[in-house]
XYZ file of C-alpha atoms in Angstrom:
473
model
C 92.704 -13.021 14.626
C 91.164 -9.721 15.758
C 89.607 -9.669 19.186
C 85.793 -9.826 19.144
C 84.400 -6.480 20.300
C 81.364 -5.838 22.465
C 79.153 -2.889 21.670
C 80.484 0.013 23.759
C 78.224 1.719 26.238
C 78.405 5.111 24.548
C 77.067 3.531 21.332
C 74.122 2.089 23.248
C 73.477 5.457 24.853
C 73.626 7.334 21.553
C 71.236 4.877 19.916
C 68.589 5.673 22.540
C 68.110 9.103 20.966
C 66.125 7.665 18.052
C 63.484 6.368 20.461
C 63.364 9.532 22.544
C 63.299 12.624 20.253
C 61.775 14.718 23.077
C 65.137 14.690 24.881
C 66.389 17.189 22.306
C 63.100 18.641 21.082
C 61.353 19.695 24.289
C 58.319 20.901 22.356
C 57.886 17.490 20.755
C 54.416 16.688 19.390
C 53.492 13.253 18.068
C 53.313 13.169 14.240
C 50.353 10.787 14.571
C 47.375 13.094 14.933
C 44.423 10.714 14.774
C 43.942 8.654 17.916
C 42.248 5.321 18.475
C 38.920 5.405 20.286
C 40.576 3.623 23.206
C 43.254 6.268 23.658
C 41.514 8.355 26.315
C 40.835 5.427 28.629
C 44.417 4.197 28.164
C 45.842 7.667 28.787
C 43.784 8.025 31.964
C 44.947 4.641 33.205
C 48.632 5.505 32.689
C 48.722 9.160 33.663
C 46.397 9.021 36.668
C 48.757 9.545 39.607
C 46.354 7.700 41.917
C 46.879 4.419 40.034
C 50.130 2.967 41.374
C 50.416 0.094 38.932
C 52.451 -0.934 35.928
C 50.293 -1.004 32.785
C 50.578 -3.901 30.322
C 49.342 -2.863 26.850
C 48.625 -5.894 24.679
C 47.136 -6.358 21.241
C 47.792 -7.802 17.774
C 50.385 -6.511 15.362
C 49.768 -3.247 13.490
C 46.698 -2.089 15.418
C 48.506 0.987 16.719
C 50.075 0.066 20.075
C 53.396 1.820 19.411
C 51.604 4.818 17.893
C 49.359 5.038 20.958
C 52.416 4.945 23.217
C 53.950 7.772 21.195
C 50.734 9.770 21.514
C 50.756 9.080 25.248
C 54.205 10.662 25.540
C 53.039 13.655 23.511
C 50.006 14.151 25.761
C 52.099 13.804 28.935
C 54.474 16.492 27.649
C 51.644 18.792 26.618
C 50.059 18.481 30.073
C 53.439 19.031 31.785
C 52.977 15.792 33.708
C 56.562 14.713 33.049
C 59.678 16.600 32.056
C 60.989 15.548 28.592
C 64.214 14.272 30.152
C 62.212 12.039 32.505
C 60.408 10.063 29.800
C 62.124 6.971 28.454
C 60.956 4.774 25.545
C 62.750 1.657 24.328
C 61.819 -1.205 22.012
C 62.993 -4.360 23.739
C 63.166 -6.313 20.469
C 65.802 -3.947 19.043
C 68.867 -6.149 18.286
C 71.032 -3.640 20.159
C 69.155 -4.199 23.398
C 67.333 -7.533 23.209
C 69.899 -9.269 25.419
C 69.829 -6.495 27.996
C 67.791 -6.817 31.184
C 65.126 -4.260 32.025
C 67.143 -2.891 34.911
C 70.185 -2.512 32.675
C 68.034 -0.610 30.190
C 66.757 1.570 33.003
C 70.331 2.207 34.136
C 71.263 3.231 30.601
C 68.466 5.774 30.801
C 69.714 6.971 34.170
C 73.255 7.215 32.765
C 72.332 9.561 29.958
C 73.537 13.108 30.403
C 70.099 14.334 31.472
C 70.904 15.106 35.108
C 68.395 12.663 36.540
C 67.213 13.015 40.093
C 66.296 9.833 41.902
C 63.013 10.931 43.442
C 61.577 12.815 40.474
C 58.641 11.031 38.847
C 59.405 9.407 35.504
C 57.603 7.571 32.724
C 59.359 4.446 31.381
C 57.962 2.498 28.414
C 59.184 -0.952 27.328
C 57.775 -1.807 23.880
C 57.499 -5.454 22.664
C 58.532 -6.752 26.057
C 57.614 -10.413 25.461
C 60.942 -11.043 23.732
C 62.854 -10.564 26.961
C 63.151 -13.759 28.977
C 61.526 -13.609 32.410
C 60.406 -10.035 31.771
C 57.571 -10.358 34.280
C 59.921 -11.052 37.191
C 62.212 -8.176 36.215
C 59.296 -5.781 35.811
C 57.799 -6.794 39.139
C 61.099 -5.988 40.865
C 61.336 -2.617 39.127
C 57.747 -1.766 40.019
C 58.498 -2.347 43.703
C 61.951 -0.790 43.635
C 61.049 2.470 41.864
C 57.692 3.775 43.148
C 58.399 7.155 41.529
C 58.479 5.581 38.045
C 55.351 4.823 36.049
C 56.155 1.727 33.995
C 54.301 0.770 30.823
C 55.030 -2.386 28.833
C 53.538 -3.519 25.536
C 53.497 -6.686 23.488
C 51.783 -8.651 20.728
C 51.200 -12.005 22.405
C 48.137 -12.197 24.621
C 48.683 -15.556 26.270
C 52.311 -14.906 27.141
C 51.650 -11.425 28.469
C 48.371 -12.192 30.200
C 49.518 -15.378 31.907
C 52.774 -13.911 33.146
C 51.071 -10.667 34.132
C 48.593 -12.609 36.248
C 51.212 -14.900 37.773
C 53.887 -12.369 38.675
C 52.089 -9.044 38.583
C 49.255 -9.649 41.015
C 48.528 -6.340 42.670
C 51.206 -4.647 40.544
C 50.144 -4.946 36.897
C 46.981 -3.806 35.116
C 46.268 -5.156 31.628
C 44.892 -3.015 28.797
C 43.871 -4.720 25.559
C 43.895 -2.854 22.223
C 41.951 -4.809 19.568
C 41.784 -4.366 15.820
C 39.737 -1.378 14.676
C 36.032 -1.562 15.373
C 33.612 -0.545 12.648
C 32.831 2.627 14.627
C 36.539 3.551 14.634
C 36.801 2.732 10.925
C 33.978 5.178 10.166
C 35.669 7.828 12.318
C 39.087 7.253 10.718
C 37.499 7.451 7.258
C 35.817 10.784 8.127
C 32.457 9.382 7.089
C 30.556 9.837 10.332
C 27.791 11.772 8.541
C 26.892 8.853 6.339
C 23.761 7.611 8.068
C 22.100 6.192 4.967
C 21.885 2.440 5.532
C 22.994 1.569 1.995
C 26.018 3.857 2.265
C 26.865 2.335 5.635
C 26.661 -1.142 4.131
C 29.139 -0.108 1.431
C 31.486 1.136 4.134
C 30.956 -2.106 6.039
C 32.217 -4.080 3.033
C 35.223 -1.741 2.869
C 35.768 -2.340 6.584
C 35.789 -6.092 6.012
C 38.271 -5.784 3.149
C 40.838 -3.472 4.701
C 39.412 -1.659 7.708
C 40.699 -3.690 10.628
C 44.002 -1.811 10.701
C 44.619 1.959 10.842
C 47.318 2.162 8.158
C 45.317 1.005 5.114
C 42.567 3.511 5.926
C 45.048 6.363 5.908
C 47.102 5.058 2.979
C 45.223 4.329 -0.258
C 48.273 2.598 -1.725
C 48.134 -0.082 0.970
C 44.460 -0.672 0.150
C 45.441 -1.711 -3.372
C 47.806 -4.360 -2.002
C 46.120 -5.386 1.220
C 47.166 -9.011 0.736
C 50.808 -8.008 1.018
C 50.219 -5.712 4.000
C 48.251 -8.213 6.075
C 49.669 -11.415 4.637
C 53.369 -10.575 4.662
C 53.650 -7.754 7.172
C 51.362 -9.229 9.819
C 50.508 -12.912 9.421
C 53.935 -13.967 8.151
C 55.715 -12.117 10.946
C 53.562 -13.891 13.515
C 54.108 -17.303 11.931
C 57.769 -16.901 11.012
C 59.021 -14.817 13.917
C 56.726 -14.500 16.914
C 55.542 -18.064 17.346
C 58.900 -19.782 16.668
C 60.628 -17.404 19.091
C 58.020 -17.711 21.828
C 57.133 -21.393 21.544
C 59.958 -23.013 19.597
C 57.683 -24.185 16.766
C 59.567 -26.048 14.080
C 56.996 -26.958 11.419
C 55.844 -23.519 10.272
C 54.337 -24.904 7.073
C 52.051 -27.201 9.065
C 50.965 -24.317 11.298
C 50.343 -22.077 8.280
C 48.238 -24.786 6.661
C 46.089 -25.066 9.783
C 45.628 -21.295 9.959
C 44.549 -21.210 6.303
C 41.990 -23.993 6.819
C 40.496 -22.467 9.945
C 40.495 -18.967 8.416
C 38.551 -20.182 5.396
C 36.009 -21.693 7.790
C 35.753 -18.673 10.071
C 32.377 -18.668 11.914
C 31.657 -22.261 10.897
C 31.591 -25.111 13.389
C 34.743 -27.204 13.353
C 34.863 -30.875 14.257
C 38.282 -31.686 15.726
C 38.226 -35.252 14.372
C 37.365 -34.080 10.869
C 39.915 -31.270 10.975
C 42.610 -33.742 11.978
C 41.728 -36.037 9.073
C 41.675 -33.227 6.521
C 44.871 -31.570 7.711
C 46.779 -34.789 8.534
C 47.765 -33.191 11.837
C 47.365 -34.996 15.159
C 44.491 -33.715 17.328
C 46.744 -32.772 20.233
C 49.007 -30.856 17.864
C 46.001 -29.026 16.390
C 44.863 -27.953 19.854
C 48.374 -26.750 20.631
C 48.570 -24.785 17.371
C 45.148 -23.241 17.947
C 46.326 -22.099 21.367
C 49.369 -20.440 19.777
C 47.313 -18.751 17.044
C 44.857 -17.503 19.644
C 47.744 -16.227 21.765
C 48.913 -14.110 18.844
C 45.480 -12.550 18.216
C 44.945 -14.253 14.877
C 41.922 -16.326 15.926
C 39.436 -16.773 18.739
C 37.760 -20.067 19.672
C 34.131 -20.158 20.807
C 32.697 -23.283 22.367
C 29.421 -25.065 21.793
C 26.516 -25.412 24.214
C 23.120 -27.033 23.776
C 19.759 -25.261 23.945
C 19.819 -25.302 27.756
C 23.312 -23.791 28.033
C 24.955 -27.098 28.877
C 28.528 -27.676 27.700
C 29.542 -30.816 25.906
C 31.816 -32.853 28.163
C 34.447 -33.136 25.458
C 35.043 -29.892 23.588
C 35.493 -31.533 20.188
C 33.199 -29.073 18.414
C 33.864 -25.361 18.365
C 33.879 -22.325 16.118
C 37.046 -20.471 15.178
C 36.667 -16.785 14.347
C 39.333 -14.676 12.723
C 40.130 -11.978 15.243
C 40.091 -9.430 12.440
C 37.725 -9.836 9.440
C 40.250 -8.153 7.120
C 42.433 -11.240 7.382
C 39.957 -13.215 5.271
C 40.195 -11.117 2.062
C 43.941 -10.829 2.612
C 44.197 -14.609 2.440
C 41.469 -15.475 -0.070
C 40.661 -12.370 -2.101
C 38.359 -9.381 -1.952
C 34.901 -9.731 -0.424
C 31.855 -8.331 -2.209
C 28.335 -7.688 -0.981
C 27.085 -10.934 -2.506
C 30.166 -13.146 -2.118
C 29.425 -16.801 -1.477
C 30.860 -16.658 2.031
C 29.523 -13.214 2.966
C 27.291 -14.529 5.780
C 30.179 -16.096 7.674
C 32.423 -13.064 7.143
C 29.713 -10.716 8.395
C 29.330 -12.929 11.470
C 33.115 -12.802 11.916
C 33.062 -9.010 11.641
C 30.260 -8.669 14.194
C 31.959 -11.037 16.613
C 35.202 -9.051 16.315
C 33.458 -5.911 17.598
C 33.398 -7.444 21.069
C 37.118 -8.197 21.274
C 37.899 -5.445 23.765
C 35.415 -6.871 26.261
C 36.651 -9.773 28.354
C 33.124 -10.000 29.751
C 31.566 -10.778 26.386
C 34.394 -13.001 25.175
C 34.232 -15.073 28.335
C 30.476 -15.532 28.217
C 29.748 -15.778 24.477
C 29.008 -19.228 23.043
C 27.062 -20.656 20.155
C 24.307 -23.242 20.557
C 23.723 -26.348 18.482
C 21.446 -29.280 19.236
C 19.097 -31.778 17.618
C 15.297 -31.691 17.758
C 13.429 -34.543 16.082
C 16.604 -35.446 14.182
C 16.914 -31.868 12.870
C 19.890 -29.654 13.620
C 19.146 -26.341 15.310
C 21.613 -23.507 15.938
C 21.851 -20.025 17.438
C 24.871 -18.002 16.360
C 25.715 -16.126 19.563
C 24.483 -16.889 23.067
C 25.408 -14.838 26.104
C 25.243 -16.895 29.303
C 25.228 -15.846 32.932
C 27.505 -17.087 35.723
C 25.441 -20.301 35.972
C 25.585 -20.923 32.208
C 21.960 -20.020 31.808
C 21.344 -18.396 28.393
C 20.053 -14.851 28.832
C 20.714 -13.172 25.459
C 20.260 -14.813 22.052
C 21.646 -13.184 18.906
C 21.192 -14.514 15.372
C 23.422 -13.054 12.642
C 21.820 -12.579 9.215
C 23.043 -10.549 6.216
C 19.561 -10.618 4.735
C 16.137 -9.015 5.183
C 14.052 -12.082 4.375
C 13.622 -13.100 8.018
C 12.040 -9.722 8.770
C 8.878 -10.838 6.980
C 9.260 -14.532 7.754
C 10.072 -14.977 11.461
C 8.947 -18.596 11.199
C 12.324 -19.296 9.543
C 14.083 -18.576 12.887
C 13.158 -21.954 14.338
C 16.270 -22.557 16.435
C 16.249 -19.047 17.886
C 12.557 -19.143 18.850
C 12.631 -22.653 20.314
C 15.697 -21.849 22.445
C 14.055 -18.645 23.676
C 10.927 -20.544 24.683
C 12.893 -23.280 26.432
C 14.822 -20.707 28.480
C 11.755 -18.507 29.138
C 13.296 -15.496 27.397
C 10.985 -12.703 26.314
C 13.217 -11.096 23.673
C 15.749 -12.104 21.046
C 17.898 -10.101 18.636
C 18.305 -10.726 14.898
C 20.548 -8.742 12.572
C 19.465 -7.822 9.068
C 20.874 -6.102 6.028
C 18.683 -2.979 6.103
C 15.535 -3.626 8.160
C 15.045 -2.278 11.662
C 12.039 -2.862 13.867
C 10.376 -5.439 16.069
C 7.570 -7.956 16.054
C 6.127 -10.624 18.304
C 6.141 -14.255 17.253
C 4.967 -17.065 19.563
C 5.014 -14.533 22.437
C 8.700 -13.777 21.772
C 9.661 -10.208 20.883
C 12.046 -10.297 17.925
C 14.182 -7.161 17.625
C 15.631 -6.640 14.141
C 18.683 -4.417 13.758
C 20.912 -3.895 10.676
C 24.395 -5.391 11.055
C 26.060 -2.026 10.546
C 23.932 -0.326 13.204
C 24.716 -3.061 15.727
C 28.432 -2.776 14.962
C 28.439 1.004 15.377
C 26.479 0.770 18.628
C 28.756 -1.922 20.058
C 31.773 0.225 19.209
C 30.277 3.237 20.966
C 29.212 1.196 23.950
C 32.547 -0.491 24.548
C 34.398 2.800 24.325
C 32.049 4.619 26.664
C 31.063 1.933 29.133
C 33.903 -0.580 29.102
C 31.749 -3.417 27.803
C 30.577 -4.986 31.058
C 26.840 -4.551 30.634
C 24.666 -7.022 28.735
C 21.874 -4.473 28.218
C 23.431 -3.197 24.997
C 22.197 -6.263 23.165
C 18.602 -5.612 24.153
C 18.474 -1.833 23.964
C 16.718 -1.505 20.608
C 13.181 -0.810 21.773
């Protein structure tokens, strides 16, 4: 029997060329010309020589992380911040290297015939790092051992990356989250920034819901015609069939897929854990575990219920699940139209997704539901302060009827009065303006205008200021 052969070192070295074309082409320019809105802040974070930290880039599949890393290299070369031979990119999930430690990968880089000097500053990028066991400990050691190297790591699993970054990278790692495309970015990518007519914007908003959460379908019309394959097979299936089994050892993929489908169909609706367990025939503890996994992979986001005073329920058995990207809904259940039966919930999902880059908003957003005189009352989005006191109330409507009939906003008005708030915000389909009802100022803003403004605000300000929600005066 022939002796089993290991992959020789020179083969591993040669294979690195495909990831690092700038080693041979010193005038390399990224073929990806259009950048995400978050690129400049990411570039500044990585290339600022005063920031002595390793950067952890995290985000869902196919939102442009690898492209943004490629553009980062191109910008660093253009600015002469690093020599081409001193920039190293490697995808950790490549079968050739996925059993190789980070330091071994770094040594391979050092062993290339590029005449490396130890004290020269370098840029080293590890893509899809979550597939390497104990990556956080290895990266921490490298960060301390090589102060002349700027390390960047990326991955598609928030919980794994975030938890391990916090545990092992304290003082060494800085996290940067890249969400799905915002509506503002979608408009920019589509080259339709001049379309300020509200009806035209609403048409684009429906397009955004159907295929606009990812860069590729916007730039490739062919993908738009088969968005169910692109999102369903290329994104969701890879998460369910590859990422989650590898990271968490999940065995029953069919059960997990069934739960995702049920929660996706009910995006933006309140879910009762007991009822969900009965309908899905999945144990409650297993459901909570699956939801954690799906949230970790950027497929969903849970939002928890409070009452009209901001008080949490002691047992979190009621919550909303939002799809992290509204385009997942039509990919699973078919194209959305302006008057689709479920359009209200999908619009709410789309608006909620605009805030996904802001940990401040995600941490402090809730929804309120309570009973008054045996009647259910609800407010879609409530921003609370550090003491869980409601200070911003936002009601999502894909309709103009409330503009002339503010008396229909009973839950919103009563919660504002109870919490002594002077203003509330209500979205509409086309109407913009304000009125006073029961001494409460109601600010109406079209959904598309709110989405565009949130996108601008998060890109420019970092999303840590609540005033955006009450700036329409």
